[in-house]
Tab-separated table of C-alpha atoms in Angstrom:
chain	number	residue	atom	x	y	z
A	1	MET	CA	0.003	0.003	0.002
A	2	ALA	CA	1.443	3.352	-1.033
A	3	PHE	CA	2.046	6.112	1.489
A	4	GLY	CA	-1.018	8.352	1.683
A	5	SER	CA	0.906	11.447	2.717
A	6	THR	CA	4.419	12.824	2.762
A	7	ALA	CA	3.961	13.111	6.550
A	8	ALA	CA	3.544	9.305	6.688
A	9	LEU	CA	6.573	8.923	4.439
A	10	VAL	CA	8.693	11.139	6.705
A	11	ALA	CA	7.390	9.294	9.796
A	12	ALA	CA	8.381	5.949	8.234
A	13	ALA	CA	11.867	7.374	7.839
A	14	ALA	CA	12.296	7.863	11.610
A	15	LYS	CA	13.899	4.432	12.098
A	16	GLN	CA	15.492	3.909	8.693
A	17	PRO	CA	16.517	5.969	5.676
A	18	LEU	CA	13.546	7.238	3.665
A	19	TRP	CA	14.678	5.465	0.497
A	20	GLN	CA	14.627	2.179	2.396
A	21	ALA	CA	11.095	2.798	3.670
A	22	VAL	CA	9.978	3.266	0.041
A	23	LEU	CA	11.853	0.120	-1.034
A	24	GLU	CA	10.275	-1.984	1.727
A	25	ASP	CA	6.831	-0.624	0.922
A	26	ASP	CA	7.351	-1.575	-2.721
A	27	CYS	CA	8.319	-5.151	-1.716
A	28	ARG	CA	5.165	-5.455	0.410
A	29	ASP	CA	3.012	-3.844	-2.278
A	30	ARG	CA	4.094	-6.099	-5.132
A	31	GLY	CA	5.025	-9.200	-3.130
A	32	ALA	CA	8.533	-8.775	-4.537
A	33	GLU	CA	11.961	-9.574	-3.165
A	34	ARG	CA	14.239	-6.721	-2.153
A	35	ALA	CA	16.810	-7.759	-4.784
A	36	ASP	CA	14.100	-7.753	-7.454
A	37	SER	CA	12.994	-4.215	-6.615
A	38	LEU	CA	16.580	-2.956	-6.530
A	39	ALA	CA	17.383	-4.612	-9.856
A	40	ARG	CA	14.340	-3.016	-11.445
A	41	MET	CA	15.305	0.436	-10.171
A	42	GLU	CA	18.872	-0.060	-11.339
A	43	LYS	CA	17.605	-0.796	-14.856
A	44	LEU	CA	15.712	2.510	-14.797
A	45	TRP	CA	18.836	4.345	-13.649
A	46	GLN	CA	20.923	2.796	-16.439
A	47	ALA	CA	18.205	3.720	-18.948
A	48	MET	CA	18.322	7.315	-17.663
A	49	VAL	CA	22.092	7.407	-18.141
A	50	ARG	CA	21.631	6.111	-21.686
A	51	SER	CA	18.841	8.580	-22.471
A	52	ALA	CA	21.313	11.449	-21.994
A	53	ALA	CA	24.243	9.644	-23.662
A	54	GLU	CA	22.214	8.744	-26.777
A	55	TYR	CA	21.272	12.353	-27.492
A	56	GLU	CA	22.291	13.289	-31.034
A	57	PRO	CA	22.575	17.053	-31.669
A	58	GLY	CA	21.835	16.575	-35.382
A	59	ARG	CA	18.497	14.810	-34.871
A	60	ARG	CA	15.205	16.732	-35.368
A	61	SER	CA	11.665	15.849	-34.330
A	62	ALA	CA	8.955	15.027	-36.901
A	63	SER	CA	7.554	18.570	-36.580
A	64	GLY	CA	10.989	20.191	-36.796
A	65	LEU	CA	10.356	22.049	-33.525
A	66	SER	CA	12.925	20.143	-31.435
A	67	GLY	CA	16.558	19.176	-31.697
A	68	GLY	CA	20.028	20.637	-31.353
A	69	GLN	CA	19.252	23.014	-28.486
A	70	ALA	CA	21.070	21.104	-25.721
A	71	ALA	CA	24.315	21.203	-27.688
A	72	LYS	CA	24.024	24.984	-28.025
A	73	VAL	CA	23.687	25.452	-24.271
A	74	ALA	CA	26.537	23.025	-23.565
A	75	ALA	CA	28.793	25.019	-25.906
A	76	LEU	CA	27.945	28.430	-24.400
A	77	GLU	CA	30.987	30.180	-22.966
A	78	GLY	CA	30.775	32.079	-19.687
A	79	ALA	CA	27.312	30.728	-18.834
A	80	LEU	CA	25.653	33.022	-16.275
A	81	CYS	CA	24.552	30.095	-14.111
A	82	GLY	CA	28.010	28.520	-13.776
A	83	PRO	CA	29.323	25.159	-14.991
A	84	PHE	CA	27.162	22.887	-12.769
A	85	LEU	CA	23.841	24.499	-13.633
A	86	GLN	CA	24.910	24.789	-17.256
A	87	GLN	CA	25.223	21.004	-17.298
A	88	VAL	CA	21.856	20.681	-15.558
A	89	VAL	CA	20.166	22.840	-18.207
A	90	SER	CA	21.849	21.170	-21.165
A	91	THR	CA	21.112	17.665	-19.819
A	92	ALA	CA	17.441	18.575	-19.292
A	93	LEU	CA	17.214	19.835	-22.871
A	94	ALA	CA	19.139	16.812	-24.220
A	95	VAL	CA	16.834	14.212	-22.687
A	96	ALA	CA	13.659	16.176	-23.457
A	97	GLU	CA	14.773	16.672	-27.067
A	98	HIS	CA	15.752	13.006	-27.313
A	99	ASN	CA	12.196	12.217	-26.186
A	100	ALA	CA	10.691	14.598	-28.760
A	101	CYS	CA	12.771	12.906	-31.472
A	102	MET	CA	11.423	9.455	-30.571
A	103	GLY	CA	14.492	8.492	-28.566
A	104	ARG	CA	14.323	6.068	-25.628
A	105	ILE	CA	13.780	7.707	-22.236
A	106	VAL	CA	12.485	6.893	-18.748
A	107	ALA	CA	9.054	8.386	-18.008
A	108	ALA	CA	9.706	10.097	-14.653
A	109	PRO	CA	6.920	10.561	-13.874
A	110	THR	CA	5.887	11.155	-17.518
A	111	ALA	CA	7.623	11.184	-20.897
A	112	GLY	CA	7.080	14.934	-21.239
A	113	ALA	CA	8.959	15.528	-17.968
A	114	SER	CA	11.598	12.849	-18.573
A	115	GLY	CA	14.474	15.335	-18.672
A	116	VAL	CA	14.173	16.666	-15.110
A	117	LEU	CA	15.532	13.802	-12.987
A	118	PRO	CA	18.486	12.882	-15.231
A	119	ALA	CA	19.266	16.602	-15.559
A	120	VAL	CA	19.941	16.987	-11.838
A	121	LEU	CA	21.263	13.497	-11.014
A	122	LEU	CA	23.770	12.954	-13.839
A	123	PRO	CA	25.829	16.149	-13.333
A	124	LEU	CA	25.753	15.651	-9.545
A	125	GLN	CA	26.993	12.066	-9.802
A	126	LYS	CA	29.871	13.315	-11.907
A	127	ARG	CA	30.662	16.300	-9.709
A	128	ASP	CA	30.584	14.460	-6.363
A	129	GLY	CA	31.805	11.065	-7.604
A	130	LEU	CA	28.676	9.286	-6.342
A	131	SER	CA	28.097	5.575	-6.980
A	132	ASP	CA	25.236	4.111	-9.003
A	133	GLU	CA	23.955	2.727	-5.702
A	134	ASP	CA	23.713	6.288	-4.362
A	135	MET	CA	21.750	7.351	-7.439
A	136	ILE	CA	19.354	4.399	-7.134
A	137	ARG	CA	18.600	5.507	-3.571
A	138	CYS	CA	17.794	8.948	-4.972
A	139	LEU	CA	15.319	7.342	-7.375
A	140	TYR	CA	13.537	5.598	-4.495
A	141	VAL	CA	13.189	8.932	-2.721
A	142	ALA	CA	11.891	10.572	-5.916
A	143	ALA	CA	9.425	7.705	-6.492
A	144	GLY	CA	8.207	7.853	-2.874
A	145	PHE	CA	7.327	11.533	-3.092
A	146	GLY	CA	6.010	11.127	-6.647
A	147	GLN	CA	3.661	8.393	-5.522
A	148	VAL	CA	2.088	10.637	-2.882
A	149	ILE	CA	1.686	13.433	-5.458
A	150	ALA	CA	0.040	11.006	-7.914
A	151	LEU	CA	-2.254	9.710	-5.177
A	152	ARG	CA	-3.359	13.067	-3.708
A	153	ALA	CA	-3.146	15.170	-6.872
A	154	SER	CA	-2.045	14.119	-10.355
A	155	ILE	CA	1.011	13.597	-12.539
A	156	SER	CA	-0.925	14.083	-15.775
A	157	GLY	CA	-0.910	17.338	-17.746
A	158	ALA	CA	-4.338	16.510	-19.141
A	159	GLU	CA	-5.691	16.357	-15.572
A	160	GLY	CA	-3.648	18.927	-13.665
A	161	GLY	CA	-1.714	21.058	-16.151
A	162	CYS	CA	2.068	21.369	-16.409
A	163	GLN	CA	2.354	21.893	-12.634
A	164	ALA	CA	1.363	18.201	-12.387
A	165	GLU	CA	3.977	17.047	-14.919
A	166	ILE	CA	7.066	19.277	-14.778
A	167	GLY	CA	5.991	20.395	-11.290
A	168	SER	CA	5.819	16.813	-9.986
A	169	ALA	CA	9.108	15.909	-11.661
A	170	SER	CA	10.742	18.996	-10.170
A	171	ALA	CA	9.428	18.198	-6.670
A	172	MET	CA	10.614	14.582	-6.982
A	173	ALA	CA	14.019	15.754	-8.198
A	174	ALA	CA	14.336	18.271	-5.341
A	175	ALA	CA	13.729	15.535	-2.756
A	176	ALA	CA	16.168	13.232	-4.581
A	177	LEU	CA	18.873	15.897	-4.498
A	178	VAL	CA	18.469	16.282	-0.728
A	179	GLN	CA	19.023	12.514	-0.457
A	180	ALA	CA	22.158	12.748	-2.602
A	181	ARG	CA	23.547	15.511	-0.351
A	182	GLY	CA	22.800	13.606	2.863
A	183	GLY	CA	19.886	15.726	4.060
A	184	THR	CA	17.124	14.611	6.414
A	185	ALA	CA	13.627	13.343	5.546
A	186	ASP	CA	12.182	16.671	6.763
A	187	MET	CA	14.471	18.497	4.351
A	188	MET	CA	13.284	16.229	1.511
A	189	ALA	CA	9.654	17.100	2.265
A	190	ALA	CA	10.545	20.799	2.437
A	191	ALA	CA	12.349	20.651	-0.901
A	192	CYS	CA	9.397	18.829	-2.463
A	193	ALA	CA	6.937	21.391	-1.061
A	194	MET	CA	8.936	24.419	-2.214
A	195	ALA	CA	9.478	23.025	-5.713
A	196	LEU	CA	5.729	22.524	-6.128
A	197	GLN	CA	4.928	25.949	-4.684
A	198	ASN	CA	7.158	27.585	-7.267
A	199	VAL	CA	5.264	26.164	-10.236
A	200	MET	CA	1.760	26.302	-8.731
A	201	GLY	CA	-0.703	27.090	-11.521
A	202	LEU	CA	1.591	26.326	-14.442
A	203	VAL	CA	-0.627	25.410	-17.400
A	204	CYS	CA	-0.129	22.703	-20.027
A	205	ASP	CA	-0.253	24.526	-23.369
A	206	PRO	CA	1.737	22.564	-25.937
A	207	VAL	CA	1.960	24.202	-29.355
A	208	ALA	CA	0.208	22.012	-31.940
A	209	GLY	CA	-0.542	19.563	-29.102
A	210	LEU	CA	3.003	18.177	-29.310
A	211	VAL	CA	5.342	17.409	-26.382
A	212	GLU	CA	7.893	19.937	-27.654
A	213	GLU	CA	7.204	23.656	-27.244
A	214	PRO	CA	7.368	24.784	-24.438
A	215	CYS	CA	7.730	21.323	-22.846
A	216	VAL	CA	11.411	20.815	-23.717
A	217	LYS	CA	12.434	24.140	-22.118
A	218	ARG	CA	10.200	23.591	-19.104
A	219	ASN	CA	12.292	20.514	-18.334
A	220	ALA	CA	15.240	22.880	-17.889
A	221	MET	CA	13.154	25.144	-15.658
A	222	GLY	CA	11.959	22.177	-13.569
A	223	ALA	CA	15.528	20.962	-13.101
A	224	VAL	CA	16.919	24.373	-12.079
A	225	ASN	CA	13.982	24.842	-9.702
A	226	ALA	CA	14.797	21.466	-8.120
A	227	VAL	CA	18.413	22.473	-7.512
A	228	ALA	CA	17.366	25.796	-5.951
A	229	CYS	CA	14.779	24.154	-3.688
A	230	ALA	CA	17.157	21.376	-2.594
A	231	ASP	CA	19.785	23.972	-1.658
A	232	MET	CA	17.174	26.014	0.250
A	233	ALA	CA	16.018	22.916	2.144
A	234	LEU	CA	19.587	21.810	2.912
A	235	ALA	CA	20.294	25.309	4.242
A	236	GLY	CA	17.364	24.974	6.632
A	237	VAL	CA	14.774	27.009	4.730
A	238	ARG	CA	11.284	25.549	5.367
A	239	SER	CA	7.962	25.811	3.567
A	240	ALA	CA	5.415	27.620	5.769
A	241	VAL	CA	2.704	25.365	4.295
A	242	PRO	CA	3.344	21.629	4.918
A	243	CYS	CA	4.152	19.468	1.902
A	244	ASP	CA	0.839	17.556	1.918
A	245	GLU	CA	-1.162	20.793	1.950
A	246	VAL	CA	0.889	22.105	-0.967
A	247	ILE	CA	0.138	18.910	-2.919
A	248	ASP	CA	-3.579	19.239	-2.100
A	249	ALA	CA	-3.502	22.865	-3.244
A	250	MET	CA	-1.873	21.801	-6.495
A	251	ALA	CA	-4.703	19.257	-6.975
A	252	ALA	CA	-7.341	21.949	-6.349
A	253	VAL	CA	-5.669	24.371	-8.783
A	254	GLY	CA	-5.563	21.594	-11.381
A	255	ARG	CA	-9.284	20.940	-10.965
A	256	ALA	CA	-9.999	24.652	-11.371
A	257	MET	CA	-8.021	24.854	-14.626
A	258	PRO	CA	-10.136	25.158	-17.770
A	259	ALA	CA	-9.768	22.317	-20.284
A	260	ALA	CA	-8.063	24.681	-22.758
A	261	LEU	CA	-5.073	24.791	-20.381
A	262	ARG	CA	-4.824	21.045	-19.790
A	263	GLU	CA	-2.931	19.498	-22.716
A	264	THR	CA	-5.594	20.141	-25.342
A	265	GLY	CA	-3.367	22.460	-27.373
A	266	GLN	CA	-6.109	25.100	-27.313
A	267	GLY	CA	-4.915	27.653	-24.745
A	268	GLY	CA	-1.816	29.526	-23.618
A	269	LEU	CA	1.092	29.393	-26.079
A	270	ALA	CA	-0.852	27.001	-28.318
A	271	ALA	CA	-3.578	29.647	-28.817
A	272	THR	CA	-1.200	32.471	-29.830
A	273	PRO	CA	-1.233	33.508	-33.511
A	274	THR	CA	2.186	31.925	-33.972
A	275	GLY	CA	1.198	28.807	-32.062
A	276	ARG	CA	-1.840	28.353	-34.278
A	277	LYS	CA	0.222	28.952	-37.409
A	278	ILE	CA	2.732	26.272	-36.357
A	279	ALA	CA	-0.143	23.888	-35.706
A	280	GLU	CA	-1.604	24.498	-39.180
A	281	THR	CA	1.541	24.551	-41.281
A	282	GLY	CA	3.501	22.041	-39.207
A	283	LEU	CA	0.859	19.361	-39.216
A	284	ARG	CA	0.098	19.892	-42.865
A	285	ALA	CA	3.779	19.441	-43.653
A	286	GLU	CA	3.810	16.157	-41.726
A	287	ARG	CA	0.914	14.712	-43.667
A	288	THR	CA	2.562	15.280	-47.042
B	1	MET	CA	-0.273	2.080	-8.351
B	2	THR	CA	3.280	0.987	-7.587
B	3	ILE	CA	6.432	3.121	-7.491
B	4	PHE	CA	7.231	1.755	-10.954
B	5	ASP	CA	4.107	3.431	-12.318
B	6	ILE	CA	5.723	6.700	-11.178
B	7	MET	CA	9.308	5.864	-12.128
B	8	GLY	CA	9.240	4.317	-15.578
B	9	PRO	CA	8.478	2.786	-17.955
B	10	VAL	CA	11.499	2.919	-20.223
B	11	MET	CA	9.934	3.936	-23.510
B	12	VAL	CA	10.490	5.539	-26.872
B	13	GLY	CA	9.083	9.066	-26.767
B	14	PRO	CA	7.589	11.516	-27.079
B	15	SER	CA	4.327	10.660	-25.312
B	16	SER	CA	3.307	7.854	-22.951
B	17	SER	CA	-0.290	8.019	-24.208
B	18	HIS	CA	0.307	8.777	-27.911
B	19	THR	CA	3.451	6.682	-28.384
B	20	ALA	CA	3.944	3.994	-25.676
B	21	GLY	CA	0.181	3.325	-25.407
B	22	ALA	CA	-0.076	3.203	-29.197
B	23	VAL	CA	2.678	0.549	-29.372
B	24	ARG	CA	0.721	-1.492	-26.842
B	25	ILE	CA	-2.462	-1.179	-28.936
B	26	GLY	CA	-0.646	-2.526	-32.015
B	27	ARG	CA	0.918	-5.313	-29.976
B	28	MET	CA	-2.493	-6.173	-28.521
B	29	ALA	CA	-4.024	-6.522	-32.016
B	30	ARG	CA	-1.143	-8.772	-33.071
B	31	LYS	CA	-1.576	-10.964	-29.979
B	32	LEU	CA	-5.340	-11.218	-30.494
B	33	LEU	CA	-4.852	-12.178	-34.145
B	34	GLY	CA	-2.296	-14.758	-33.032
B	35	SER	CA	0.258	-13.936	-35.706
B	36	GLN	CA	1.839	-11.072	-37.600
B	37	PRO	CA	-0.712	-9.354	-39.828
B	38	ALA	CA	-0.149	-9.358	-43.574
B	39	ARG	CA	-2.487	-6.377	-43.907
B	40	ALA	CA	-3.460	-3.700	-41.399
B	41	ASP	CA	-5.951	-0.882	-41.667
B	42	ILE	CA	-5.508	1.689	-38.906
B	43	LEU	CA	-8.166	4.292	-38.115
B	44	LEU	CA	-7.101	7.090	-35.747
B	45	HIS	CA	-9.714	9.088	-33.849
B	46	GLY	CA	-9.708	12.276	-31.753
B	47	SER	CA	-6.377	13.433	-30.389
B	48	PHE	CA	-4.730	10.425	-32.050
B	49	ALA	CA	-5.954	11.803	-35.386
B	50	ALA	CA	-5.125	15.448	-34.608
B	51	THR	CA	-1.626	15.075	-33.149
B	52	GLY	CA	-0.740	11.476	-34.000
B	53	ALA	CA	1.715	12.301	-36.779
B	54	GLY	CA	3.783	14.566	-34.535
B	55	HIS	CA	3.729	12.019	-31.732
B	56	GLY	CA	4.623	9.096	-33.986
B	57	THR	CA	1.325	7.357	-33.142
B	58	ASP	CA	1.155	5.791	-36.610
B	59	ARG	CA	4.694	4.426	-36.385
B	60	ALA	CA	4.067	3.269	-32.813
B	61	ILE	CA	0.983	1.223	-33.742
B	62	VAL	CA	2.781	-0.387	-36.675
B	63	ALA	CA	5.758	-1.163	-34.394
B	64	GLY	CA	3.353	-2.958	-32.067
B	65	LEU	CA	1.911	-4.906	-34.994
B	66	LEU	CA	5.486	-6.002	-35.761
B	67	GLY	CA	5.711	-7.305	-32.181
B	68	MET	CA	7.813	-4.511	-30.693
B	69	ALA	CA	7.512	-3.411	-27.068
B	70	PRO	CA	7.308	0.330	-26.101
B	71	ASP	CA	11.063	0.476	-25.357
B	72	ASN	CA	12.193	-0.850	-28.744
B	73	GLY	CA	14.622	1.558	-30.417
B	74	ASP	CA	13.363	0.524	-33.877
B	75	ILE	CA	9.921	2.120	-33.349
B	76	PRO	CA	10.745	5.289	-35.383
B	77	GLY	CA	11.595	3.159	-38.431
B	78	SER	CA	8.621	0.813	-38.171
B	79	LEU	CA	6.836	1.887	-41.386
B	80	TRP	CA	9.910	0.995	-43.384
B	81	LEU	CA	10.381	-2.237	-41.425
B	82	ALA	CA	6.748	-3.197	-42.097
B	83	GLU	CA	7.310	-2.722	-45.806
B	84	GLY	CA	10.345	-4.986	-45.611
B	85	ALA	CA	8.327	-7.577	-43.700
B	86	GLY	CA	5.614	-7.554	-46.376
B	87	MET	CA	2.973	-5.969	-44.159
B	88	ALA	CA	0.609	-3.711	-46.119
B	89	VAL	CA	-0.449	-0.803	-43.912
B	90	THR	CA	-3.062	1.882	-44.477
B	91	ILE	CA	-3.505	4.707	-41.979
B	92	ARG	CA	-6.628	6.854	-41.944
B	93	THR	CA	-8.143	9.446	-39.641
B	94	GLY	CA	-11.832	9.671	-38.841
B	95	ASN	CA	-14.392	10.425	-36.200
B	96	ILE	CA	-15.851	7.689	-33.989
B	97	PRO	CA	-18.888	9.024	-32.068
B	98	ASN	CA	-18.516	8.974	-28.250
B	99	ALA	CA	-15.086	7.335	-28.357
B	100	HIS	CA	-12.252	8.154	-25.919
B	101	PRO	CA	-10.032	10.924	-27.410
B	102	ASN	CA	-7.102	8.537	-27.911
B	103	THR	CA	-8.785	5.708	-29.784
B	104	ALA	CA	-7.646	3.550	-32.685
B	105	VAL	CA	-9.563	0.897	-34.593
B	106	LEU	CA	-7.328	-1.720	-36.175
B	107	THR	CA	-8.478	-4.220	-38.782
B	108	VAL	CA	-5.780	-6.823	-39.207
B	109	THR	CA	-5.622	-9.819	-41.549
B	110	ASN	CA	-3.064	-12.634	-41.448
B	111	THR	CA	-1.731	-14.790	-44.265
B	112	GLU	CA	-4.496	-17.335	-43.610
B	113	GLU	CA	-7.064	-14.605	-44.340
B	114	ARG	CA	-8.268	-14.500	-40.755
B	115	THR	CA	-9.444	-10.946	-40.052
B	116	LEU	CA	-9.920	-9.254	-36.706
B	117	THR	CA	-11.125	-5.768	-35.814
B	118	VAL	CA	-9.984	-4.322	-32.505
B	119	SER	CA	-11.007	-0.985	-31.013
B	120	ALA	CA	-8.681	0.215	-28.236
B	121	SER	CA	-7.977	3.429	-26.341
B	122	SER	CA	-4.837	4.793	-24.734
B	123	LEU	CA	-5.751	5.982	-21.250
B	124	GLY	CA	-2.536	7.768	-20.229
B	125	GLY	CA	0.766	6.640	-18.759
B	126	GLY	CA	0.967	3.968	-21.461
B	127	ARG	CA	-2.045	2.067	-20.113
B	128	ILE	CA	-4.591	0.880	-22.678
B	129	ARG	CA	-8.094	-0.571	-22.799
B	130	VAL	CA	-9.634	-2.785	-25.462
B	131	ASN	CA	-13.147	-1.473	-26.176
B	132	ALA	CA	-14.384	-4.025	-28.688
B	133	ILE	CA	-13.312	-7.069	-30.680
B	134	ASP	CA	-15.120	-7.629	-34.008
B	135	GLY	CA	-17.798	-5.192	-32.904
B	136	MET	CA	-18.456	-7.075	-29.651
B	137	GLU	CA	-18.099	-4.876	-26.606
B	138	ALA	CA	-15.262	-5.665	-24.171
B	139	ALA	CA	-13.198	-3.806	-21.572
B	140	PHE	CA	-9.808	-5.153	-20.584
B	141	SER	CA	-6.273	-3.844	-20.318
B	142	GLY	CA	-4.051	-6.844	-20.991
B	143	GLU	CA	-2.075	-6.003	-17.839
B	144	LEU	CA	-2.965	-9.436	-16.444
B	145	PRO	CA	-2.932	-12.789	-18.267
B	146	THR	CA	-6.308	-12.723	-20.025
B	147	LEU	CA	-8.527	-15.339	-21.667
B	148	ILE	CA	-10.895	-14.192	-24.397
B	149	ILE	CA	-13.320	-17.000	-25.050
B	150	ARG	CA	-15.934	-16.870	-27.770
B	151	ASN	CA	-18.708	-19.335	-27.173
B	152	GLU	CA	-22.288	-20.177	-27.983
B	153	ASP	CA	-24.653	-18.374	-25.625
B	154	ARG	CA	-26.096	-21.314	-23.691
B	155	PRO	CA	-26.074	-22.483	-20.049
B	156	GLY	CA	-23.114	-24.205	-18.409
B	157	ILE	CA	-20.139	-22.983	-20.440
B	158	LEU	CA	-19.018	-20.320	-17.949
B	159	SER	CA	-19.209	-22.773	-15.034
B	160	GLU	CA	-17.256	-25.401	-16.980
B	161	VAL	CA	-14.529	-22.846	-17.797
B	162	THR	CA	-14.260	-21.574	-14.222
B	163	ARG	CA	-14.230	-25.163	-12.890
B	164	MET	CA	-11.252	-25.982	-15.113
B	165	LEU	CA	-9.465	-22.823	-13.971
B	166	SER	CA	-10.048	-23.611	-10.295
B	167	GLU	CA	-8.777	-27.193	-10.812
B	168	GLN	CA	-5.478	-25.671	-11.938
B	169	ALA	CA	-5.546	-23.266	-8.946
B	170	ALA	CA	-5.687	-20.277	-11.308
B	171	ASN	CA	-7.092	-17.307	-9.398
B	172	ILE	CA	-9.551	-15.150	-11.355
B	173	ALA	CA	-9.145	-11.381	-10.949
B	174	ALA	CA	-12.139	-10.317	-13.073
B	175	VAL	CA	-14.782	-11.802	-15.349
B	176	GLN	CA	-16.810	-9.990	-18.002
B	177	LEU	CA	-19.566	-11.438	-20.157
B	178	TYR	CA	-20.959	-10.030	-23.394
B	179	ARG	CA	-23.237	-11.378	-26.121
B	180	ASP	CA	-24.675	-10.109	-29.373
B	181	ARG	CA	-28.153	-11.563	-28.639
B	182	ARG	CA	-29.801	-14.273	-26.539
B	183	GLY	CA	-28.730	-17.680	-27.808
B	184	GLY	CA	-26.254	-16.061	-30.214
B	185	LEU	CA	-22.514	-15.609	-29.891
B	186	ALA	CA	-21.039	-14.639	-26.517
B	187	VAL	CA	-17.650	-13.467	-25.352
B	188	MET	CA	-16.156	-14.035	-21.897
B	189	VAL	CA	-13.131	-12.083	-20.829
B	190	ILE	CA	-11.382	-13.658	-17.846
B	191	GLU	CA	-8.411	-11.911	-16.264
B	192	CYS	CA	-6.205	-14.133	-14.072
B	193	ASP	CA	-3.527	-13.329	-11.504
B	194	GLU	CA	-0.978	-15.813	-12.858
B	195	PRO	CA	0.028	-17.002	-16.352
B	196	LEU	CA	-1.899	-20.075	-17.560
B	197	ALA	CA	-0.232	-23.318	-18.670
B	198	PRO	CA	-0.426	-24.142	-22.415
B	199	SER	CA	-2.166	-27.465	-21.576
B	200	LEU	CA	-4.966	-25.628	-19.765
B	201	ARG	CA	-5.402	-23.208	-22.673
B	202	ALA	CA	-5.620	-26.135	-25.089
B	203	ALA	CA	-8.178	-27.912	-22.884
B	204	LEU	CA	-10.311	-24.775	-22.660
B	205	SER	CA	-10.554	-24.504	-26.440
B	206	GLN	CA	-11.912	-28.089	-26.494
B	207	VAL	CA	-14.853	-27.294	-24.165
B	208	ASP	CA	-18.185	-28.024	-25.861
B	209	GLY	CA	-19.692	-24.766	-27.094
B	210	VAL	CA	-16.407	-22.836	-27.147
B	211	VAL	CA	-15.790	-21.458	-30.628
B	212	ARG	CA	-12.393	-19.926	-30.016
B	213	CYS	CA	-10.125	-19.442	-27.019
B	214	THR	CA	-7.514	-16.697	-27.227
B	215	TYR	CA	-4.928	-16.288	-24.488
B	216	LEU	CA	-3.210	-12.973	-23.976
B	217	ASN	CA	-0.053	-12.457	-21.965
B	218	MET	CA	1.521	-9.143	-22.885
B	219	GLU	CA	4.606	-10.034	-20.829
B	220	GLU	CA	5.539	-12.801	-23.249
B	221	ALA	CA	7.491	-11.879	-26.370
C-alpha cells in the first residue's frame, strides 16, 4: 500500500533511511523480493544514463520544432549560471529533445517531464563522484514523493496542467537531491513542497498539441527549480505550508483549470497567432 | 499504483499516451490475431488523429503490430520495417462518435485470411483498454494474463470454464460477459492473476460450445 501522505513517508523514515522505507513498501506492495525491486530500479537508472548519452545534436523531431538546443547550451561560454547548472540545463534539454525525437527515455513521472531527474542526477553524480547505488537511492526517494503526489493530486498534464507534470518531476528531483547531499527526511519534504509551490498554476499549453514547445524548455526550468529548492532545504529554509497541503492545493488548482489549459493544445502558447500557425503549417507538412 | 508506475516505464518518446500506449495497442491486435498481420488498416480518432503524426502514433501502432515493445529503439523506423516484412499498412483518420479521445480501430488480416477488428484506447501513462473485438463490446487492459473465449450463448459454459481454472488453482481477478443476442454468440473475458499453462489453454478450447479461445499475456514476447 502506497504512502497516503508525505507526513507518513517522513514518519516511516524515523527508524530507517527514507529510500529504504519506500523500497520496503514496494516489496510489500508487489510481493517482490528486495533484490528484485533494486534490480528493477537499477535498470531505470541505467536507462536514464543512456537517455542522456544517446542524445544526437543533429537529430530533429517530426515537426521540426525540437533538436540541437542542448548542444548549443553546452557550448555556451561564460554561462551566467556557472558550470554545474549549465550542465543541468543542457542535460534537461538533451533528454527532453531526445524524447521529442522518438528516442528512448524513462518516463519520470511522464515522458514529457523525462528530462528533469536525469538533468539533476547525472551532473551531480559526476561532480561528487557518487556511486550508481547512491543514485538508485535517490530514485527511491523521488518515487516515494512522486507516488504521494500522484495519489493526492495528479502527474498528468491533461488532468492537472504542467504543474502536475514538470511540477511533480521537479518536486521529486528536489527531494532526490536532498538525499544525494545527505539531508534529512524533513528536508526532503521541504524541498518537495517548495518546488511545487514555485510552479503552482503552471498550465499545459503545448503548441500544436506536441510534447515539444514549451515542454522541452520547461524541463530545464523544472531541473533548475529542483536544484534551488534542494539547496534552500539543505540550508534549513522551510515551507510555511506543509508538503501535503501544498500537494492538495496543487490538486485543487488543477481541478480549477479550464480544459483549454490542460494538454488540449487550445490555450496559452498554443492559442497564440504563432502557435496556431505552427499547428496548421507544421501538421500539414507532416501529412505530405 | 506501484512506485514503478511513477518511475518508468522505459519507452520511446515523445508521449506515454500517444506513443507507448499506441505501441501497446498494435501489440495487442497482433496478440489477439495470433500472428503477424499481412495487412493492417488503422483508423485514428480524436487526439490520435489530430496530433498522432507529430507524436509518432502511426509508427508506434505499426511497431506494435510487428511485435515490438514500447522500449524498442526501432519504433521510429517501423513503417519501413513493415514494408520490408511484407505488411501492407493503411492509416486513416476519422471520427468515432462517443469514443475516448485517444482511440484507434485496427483491422488486421493474417496470411491465412483471418481478419480481426480491434477498437482500443490509450488511457494515459501507457495504459490501454480494449473497447471491442469484431464489434463485440469488451473492456480489458491486458495487464494481467487474459482469456478471451468466444462461445455459444447457452447455459453451463461459464461454469465449466471456471471449474477448469479452479482445478489448476488459477485465481480469477475479473470476469466480464458479453453477447450479441440471446442464444447467439457470446464473449467471456477472464483476467487471471498468474500466467496459464499451455495445456490448460488447449483444454479450454476443447470445451463443448467454445468457438475460439484466445490467451493474452503481454509479458511474453
